[in-house]
Structure formats: C-alpha cells, structure tokens
Coordinates of C-alpha atoms in Angstrom, one line a residue:
M79 CA -5.8 18.6 10.0
P80 CA -4.7 15.5 12.0
W81 CA -8.3 14.5 13.0
K82 CA -9.4 14.6 9.4
R83 CA -6.5 12.5 8.4
R84 CA -7.2 9.9 11.1
A85 CA -10.9 9.8 10.3
G86 CA -10.0 9.0 6.7
H87 CA -7.8 6.1 7.7
R88 CA -10.3 4.9 10.3
A89 CA -13.0 4.8 7.6
A90 CA -10.8 2.8 5.4
A91 CA -9.0 0.5 7.8
L92 CA -10.9 -2.5 9.3
S93 CA -9.8 -5.2 11.7
L94 CA -8.9 -8.6 10.3
A95 CA -12.2 -10.0 11.5
A96 CA -14.1 -7.3 9.8
A97 CA -12.0 -7.7 6.7
A98 CA -12.9 -11.3 6.5
V99 CA -16.6 -10.4 6.3
V100 CA -15.9 -7.8 3.6
L101 CA -13.9 -10.3 1.6
G102 CA -16.3 -13.1 1.8
G103 CA -19.8 -11.9 2.3
C104 CA -20.6 -9.1 -0.1
A105 CA -23.2 -9.4 -2.8
A106 CA -21.9 -8.8 -6.3
P107 CA -22.6 -5.2 -7.5
A108 CA -23.6 -4.4 -11.0
P109 CA -20.7 -4.3 -13.4
V110 CA -19.1 -1.1 -14.5
A111 CA -17.8 -1.2 -18.0
V112 CA -14.6 0.7 -18.9
K113 CA -14.6 2.7 -22.1
A114 CA -12.7 5.6 -23.7
L115 CA -13.8 9.0 -22.3
D116 CA -13.2 12.6 -23.0
N117 CA -10.7 14.6 -21.0
S118 CA -12.8 14.8 -17.9
P119 CA -13.1 12.0 -15.2
S120 CA -16.5 10.5 -14.5
P121 CA -18.7 12.9 -12.5
V122 CA -17.9 13.2 -8.8
K123 CA -20.2 15.3 -6.6
S124 CA -17.4 16.9 -4.7
A125 CA -13.6 16.9 -5.0
V126 CA -12.0 14.2 -2.8
V127 CA -8.9 15.5 -1.0
H128 CA -6.5 13.1 0.5
P129 CA -5.6 14.1 4.1
S130 CA -2.0 14.7 3.1
Q131 CA -3.1 17.4 0.6
G132 CA -4.6 19.7 3.2
T133 CA -6.9 22.3 1.5
Q134 CA -5.1 22.4 -1.9
G135 CA -7.8 20.3 -3.5
T136 CA -7.4 17.8 -6.3
Q137 CA -6.3 20.3 -8.9
G138 CA -3.1 21.3 -7.2
T139 CA 0.3 20.5 -8.8
Q140 CA 2.4 20.0 -5.7
G141 CA 3.9 16.5 -5.8
T142 CA 2.8 15.7 -9.3
Q143 CA 5.1 13.2 -10.9
E144 CA 6.6 13.5 -14.4
P145 CA 4.7 11.3 -16.9
E146 CA 6.7 8.2 -17.9
D147 CA 6.4 4.7 -19.3
A148 CA 5.3 2.9 -16.1
V149 CA 1.7 2.9 -17.1
T150 CA 1.5 0.7 -20.2
E151 CA -1.5 -1.6 -19.6
K152 CA -4.6 -0.8 -21.5
P153 CA -7.9 -0.2 -19.6
V154 CA -10.0 -3.3 -19.2
S155 CA -13.6 -3.9 -18.3
Y156 CA -14.4 -5.5 -14.9
R157 CA -16.7 -5.3 -11.9
P158 CA -15.2 -3.1 -9.1
A159 CA -15.8 -4.1 -5.5
D160 CA -17.4 -0.7 -4.6
P161 CA -18.8 1.1 -7.6
E162 CA -20.0 4.1 -5.5
D163 CA -16.5 4.9 -4.5
T164 CA -14.9 4.2 -7.9
V165 CA -14.4 6.7 -10.8
R166 CA -12.9 6.5 -14.2
T167 CA -9.9 8.5 -15.2
P168 CA -9.9 10.3 -18.6
S169 CA -7.8 7.4 -19.9
G170 CA -10.5 4.9 -18.9
Y171 CA -8.9 3.3 -15.8
L172 CA -11.0 2.6 -12.7
V173 CA -9.6 4.2 -9.5
N174 CA -10.7 4.8 -5.9
K175 CA -12.1 8.3 -5.7
C176 CA -9.9 9.1 -2.8
V177 CA -7.0 9.4 -5.3
P178 CA -6.4 13.1 -6.3
R179 CA -7.1 13.9 -9.9
R180 CA -3.5 15.2 -10.4
L181 CA -2.4 11.5 -10.0
Y182 CA -4.8 10.0 -12.5
E183 CA -2.1 9.8 -15.2
H184 CA -0.3 7.3 -12.9
V185 CA -3.2 5.0 -12.6
T186 CA -3.1 1.6 -14.3
T187 CA -4.7 -1.8 -14.1
L188 CA -2.6 -4.9 -13.2
T189 CA -3.9 -8.4 -14.1
T190 CA -3.2 -11.2 -11.7
Q191 CA -2.2 -14.7 -12.6
D192 CA -5.7 -15.9 -12.0
G193 CA -7.3 -13.1 -14.1
K194 CA -8.3 -10.6 -11.5
H195 CA -7.8 -6.8 -12.2
L196 CA -6.3 -4.5 -9.7
S197 CA -6.5 -0.7 -9.7
T198 CA -2.9 0.5 -9.1
L199 CA -0.8 3.6 -8.8
I200 CA 2.7 3.6 -10.0
L201 CA 4.5 6.8 -9.0
G202 CA 8.0 8.1 -9.6
K203 CA 10.8 6.5 -11.5
G204 CA 14.2 4.9 -11.1
P205 CA 15.7 1.5 -10.3
D206 CA 15.0 1.7 -6.6
A207 CA 11.4 1.1 -5.6
V208 CA 9.1 1.1 -2.5
Y209 CA 6.2 -1.3 -2.4
F210 CA 3.2 -0.5 -0.1
G211 CA 0.6 -3.1 0.6
H212 CA -2.5 -1.9 2.4
Q213 CA -4.3 -3.9 5.0
Y214 CA -7.2 -6.1 4.1
G215 CA -10.3 -4.0 4.6
G216 CA -8.3 -0.9 3.8
Q217 CA -7.8 0.9 0.5
I218 CA -5.1 2.4 -1.8
C219 CA -5.0 5.7 0.0
N220 CA -3.9 4.3 3.3
F221 CA -0.3 4.7 2.2
L222 CA -0.8 7.4 -0.4
D223 CA 1.0 10.2 1.5
L224 CA 4.0 8.0 2.1
A225 CA 3.9 6.9 -1.5
E226 CA 4.1 10.5 -2.7
E227 CA 6.8 11.3 -0.3
F228 CA 9.1 8.6 -1.7
A229 CA 8.2 9.5 -5.3
K230 CA 9.4 13.0 -4.6
R231 CA 12.6 11.6 -3.2
G232 CA 13.4 9.9 -6.5
Y233 CA 12.0 6.4 -5.9
R234 CA 9.6 4.4 -8.0
V235 CA 6.5 3.5 -5.8
M236 CA 4.1 0.6 -6.3
L237 CA 0.7 1.0 -4.7
P238 CA -1.9 -1.7 -5.7
E239 CA -5.4 -1.9 -4.4
F240 CA -6.1 -5.5 -3.6
R241 CA -9.0 -7.5 -5.1
N242 CA -12.4 -6.9 -3.5
H243 CA -11.3 -3.5 -2.4
V244 CA -13.1 -0.4 -3.8
A245 CA -11.8 0.1 -7.5
S246 CA -10.3 -3.3 -7.9
E247 CA -12.2 -6.3 -9.1
K248 CA -14.9 -7.9 -7.1
S249 CA -13.9 -11.3 -5.7
D250 CA -15.0 -13.8 -3.0
S251 CA -11.5 -14.3 -1.6
S252 CA -8.2 -12.6 -1.0
S253 CA -5.0 -13.8 -2.7
A254 CA -1.2 -13.3 -2.5
L255 CA -1.4 -13.3 -6.3
D256 CA -2.3 -9.5 -6.0
A257 CA 1.1 -8.7 -4.5
K258 CA 2.8 -11.1 -7.0
A259 CA 1.3 -9.1 -9.9
A260 CA 2.8 -5.9 -8.4
F261 CA 6.2 -7.4 -8.0
D262 CA 6.0 -8.9 -11.6
K263 CA 5.4 -5.4 -12.8
L264 CA 8.3 -4.0 -10.8
K265 CA 10.6 -6.6 -12.5
D266 CA 9.2 -5.6 -15.9
L267 CA 10.2 -2.0 -15.1
G268 CA 13.8 -3.0 -14.4
T269 CA 13.7 -2.6 -10.6
K270 CA 17.1 -3.2 -9.0
R271 CA 16.0 -3.0 -5.3
V272 CA 12.7 -2.8 -3.5
F273 CA 11.7 -1.9 0.1
L274 CA 8.8 -3.9 1.3
A275 CA 6.2 -2.2 3.4
G276 CA 2.7 -3.3 4.4
A277 CA 0.0 -3.2 7.0
S278 CA -1.7 -6.3 8.4
C279 CA -2.1 -9.0 5.8
G280 CA -0.8 -6.5 3.2
G281 CA 2.5 -6.7 5.0
T282 CA 2.4 -10.5 5.2
T283 CA 2.0 -10.8 1.5
A284 CA 4.6 -8.0 0.9
A285 CA 7.2 -10.2 2.7
T286 CA 6.2 -13.5 1.1
Q287 CA 5.8 -12.3 -2.4
G288 CA 8.7 -9.8 -2.1
V289 CA 11.1 -12.7 -1.3
A290 CA 9.6 -14.9 -4.0
S291 CA 10.0 -12.1 -6.6
G292 CA 13.8 -12.5 -6.5
I293 CA 14.2 -8.6 -6.6
P294 CA 17.0 -7.6 -4.2
L295 CA 15.5 -6.3 -1.0
A296 CA 16.4 -2.9 0.5
G297 CA 14.4 -3.5 3.7
L298 CA 11.1 -4.5 5.3
A299 CA 8.5 -2.6 7.5
L300 CA 5.5 -4.5 8.8
L301 CA 2.7 -2.9 10.7
S302 CA 0.5 -5.2 12.7
S303 CA 1.1 -8.0 10.3
P304 CA 0.0 -11.6 11.0
A305 CA 2.7 -14.2 10.9
R306 CA 0.5 -16.2 8.4
C307 CA -2.1 -14.7 6.0
D308 CA -2.2 -15.8 2.4
G309 CA 1.3 -17.0 3.0
D310 CA 4.0 -17.7 5.7
A311 CA 5.8 -14.5 6.7
V312 CA 7.8 -16.4 9.2
A313 CA 9.5 -18.4 6.5
A314 CA 9.9 -15.2 4.5
V315 CA 11.6 -13.1 7.1
K316 CA 14.1 -15.9 7.8
K317 CA 15.4 -15.1 4.3
I318 CA 15.4 -11.3 4.6
K319 CA 18.8 -9.9 5.9
A320 CA 18.1 -6.3 4.9
P321 CA 17.1 -3.8 7.7
S322 CA 13.7 -4.7 9.1
M323 CA 11.2 -3.0 11.3
F324 CA 8.2 -4.5 13.1
L325 CA 5.5 -2.2 14.5
V326 CA 2.5 -3.0 16.7
E327 CA 0.3 -1.7 19.5
H328 CA 0.0 -3.8 22.6
D329 CA -3.7 -4.2 22.7
D330 CA -4.4 -4.7 19.0
M331 CA -6.8 -7.7 18.9
Q332 CA -6.3 -8.1 22.7
G333 CA -2.6 -8.6 22.2
G334 CA -2.9 -11.2 19.4
H335 CA -1.1 -9.1 16.8
E336 CA 1.7 -8.3 19.2
R337 CA 2.4 -12.0 19.7
Q338 CA 2.5 -12.5 15.9
I339 CA 4.7 -9.5 15.3
R340 CA 7.1 -10.7 18.0
E341 CA 7.2 -14.1 16.3
L342 CA 8.2 -12.4 13.1
Y343 CA 10.8 -10.2 14.9
E344 CA 12.4 -13.3 16.5
A345 CA 12.5 -15.2 13.2
S346 CA 13.9 -12.3 11.3
A347 CA 17.4 -12.9 9.8
A348 CA 18.2 -9.2 9.7
S349 CA 21.1 -7.9 11.8
D350 CA 19.5 -4.5 11.9
K351 CA 16.0 -5.3 13.1
R352 CA 13.8 -3.2 15.3
L353 CA 10.6 -4.0 17.3
V354 CA 8.4 -1.0 18.0
A355 CA 5.6 -2.1 20.4
V356 CA 3.6 0.8 22.0
D357 CA 0.5 1.4 24.1
G358 CA -2.8 1.3 22.3
E359 CA -5.1 -0.9 20.3
E360 CA -4.9 0.6 16.8
H361 CA -4.2 -1.6 13.8
G362 CA -2.0 -1.1 10.7
T363 CA -1.8 2.4 9.3
L364 CA -4.0 3.7 12.1
M365 CA -0.9 3.7 14.2
L366 CA 0.6 6.4 12.0
Y367 CA -2.1 9.1 12.1
G368 CA -4.0 11.2 14.7
S369 CA -1.6 12.3 17.4
K370 CA 1.8 13.9 17.8
E371 CA 3.1 10.5 18.8
D372 CA 1.6 8.9 15.7
D373 CA 3.1 11.6 13.5
E374 CA 6.5 10.9 15.1
R375 CA 6.0 7.2 14.4
R376 CA 5.2 7.9 10.8
A377 CA 8.3 10.1 10.5
M378 CA 10.3 7.2 12.0
V379 CA 9.0 4.8 9.3
V380 CA 9.9 7.3 6.5
S381 CA 13.4 7.7 8.0
F382 CA 13.9 3.9 8.4
I383 CA 13.0 3.3 4.7
A384 CA 15.3 6.1 3.4
N385 CA 18.1 4.9 5.7
A386 CA 17.7 1.3 4.5
F387 CA 18.5 2.4 0.9
T388 CA 21.5 4.4 2.2
A389 CA 22.8 1.4 4.1
G390 CA 22.4 -0.7 1.0
D391 CA 24.3 1.8 -1.1
E392 CA 27.2 1.7 1.4
A393 CA 27.1 -2.1 1.4
G394 CA 27.2 -2.2 -2.4
G395 CA 23.5 -2.9 -3.2
G396 CA 20.4 -4.6 -1.8
S397 CA 20.5 -7.8 0.2
R398 CA 18.0 -10.7 0.6

C-alpha cells in the first residue's frame, strides 16, 4: 500500500541537517563479528517486507536474479552502524534487514580505499549498469524497488549502503570514497556504460565519482542533491553530456535545495537536460512515494533512465 511504502521511506530518509548529526554524533556500538553460518540467516523476529514487495513476504521468488560472479568478495568482520537493524546472510555478509531474504545471494561487502566496509547489493548482469546512491541519513532500501526493476530489465545494478548507515561500517564521517569503491567494482565487472542516480549527497557523490571513474556515462538523475557535498557536483555536471534530470520540491529546506539543484541544472553540459521542480517540501526519494503524483514522478524517473540507454544505443554508445 502507498502509505506503507511512504512510511518506510520516511523512516529511512532524514534531512541533511539530521544526517549530519547521525554521521557525526553516534556512540560506537558493540562490534558484530562475521563468521560462517549454516543455511539460515541470523534470527529476525518477523519477516521484513520491502514496500515494493506487497504481501508476498521475503520468501517469494518474483524478481529473484540469476546467481552470477558479481559477488566475489569474502565476508569480513567489522562494526556495523546499527547492529539492531543488521542481519547476517547464510554466507556471512552483513546486510540491512530491510533487504528481502531472496536477495541475500546478491549481498557483498565492498572495501573502500581508506579501509571501511560497505554492505552492498549487486543485482542483475550485463555491460550496462545503473548506480543508485541513497541520501545521507537514508539506507540501502531507499532505491531497492527501482534497483530490482532495472535488474529485471537486463541491467547490472550497484546499490551500496554508505558508511555509518545501518549494515555498513561505523564511522565518524562521510566520504566520497564509498561511491568510488562501488565504481571501482563496476569497472572490475567490465561495465561499459553506467547511469548515475542518487538522492541528496548520494547524488552529489554519484556525479563526482561517476565522472572520475572514467566509465562512459549513459545519463544522470539527481534528487534534491546539493551542489557540493563530499565533492563538487557543479564541476562534475559540466563534464556530463549524457541526458540529465534534476528533481526537487520547492520548499525543501526552505528553498535551499531548489537553489542548488538549479545551479546544477544551469551548469549541466547535457543537451537533453530536464529540471523538475514541483510543489512540496519532501527530500530525495520521499518525492517518489506516497501519492498518485509521486508514483507518476517515479515512473518518469524509470522512463528517463531507460530512454537514456536507448539514446546512447542510437548514438553509438555512452557519452561523458
């Protein structure tokens, strides 16, 4: 039901100001060691169903992706940011309990350049990929339904959970190195094109690290993203000629985020660029869930991403 979906996103999505508190002010929880387990995940009191799964529960098979070689990293031991909302998969990886069990075989752990560990989902397969970066203060499931949608359509999907968020490693600061680790993995997997999508600071780092990765870009979609957050997205969008979309609600942070999104839109080098500014005060992925208009906006994002790949095919490949 839409209200349940929205409630889940509201619980996971905080404003940038609140996220700063989350990232900088939490006491370190007790470490959770990762070890080999039997064929059952760590106990969970009740099945956690992502909003996009309706009432099928975590044991359903719809949308399950064929096992493949994307998950190659071995489980490691580290302290998750939120042990109460973290579970272990049968293979020993830590993951946010919002992730359905049918996706556990696609959970891995990425290690950043500075040695932090990120709980990550890698869905689908193929040379074309979609990267989703959740907003700071959010979680891996903010984009999970869109991730599964594109995996079903034949794309590889990269969905990291950033440091100091739920099942990823506890940290006292954010870092663009999290996104870099995800793009490094995509390069290792032979990715030929990638579409960059992200909410808030997760969009800012998607743009900056996506450009820095050198992978040809299929397109860009930013939701309420600051012009600068762990990197300079203005400088990045000046280098992105692929189709680009910029979404924001007018009263998000009293209009502060609209001003920054407009700065990014104006700086964008894309010939096909779209600014979507609508009434409201919701931030990031909260713009995509809860009402008929939100559902239409989410469908617009899906269509834009798919069409960006089609446009790239017609032009002979991805563009910077």
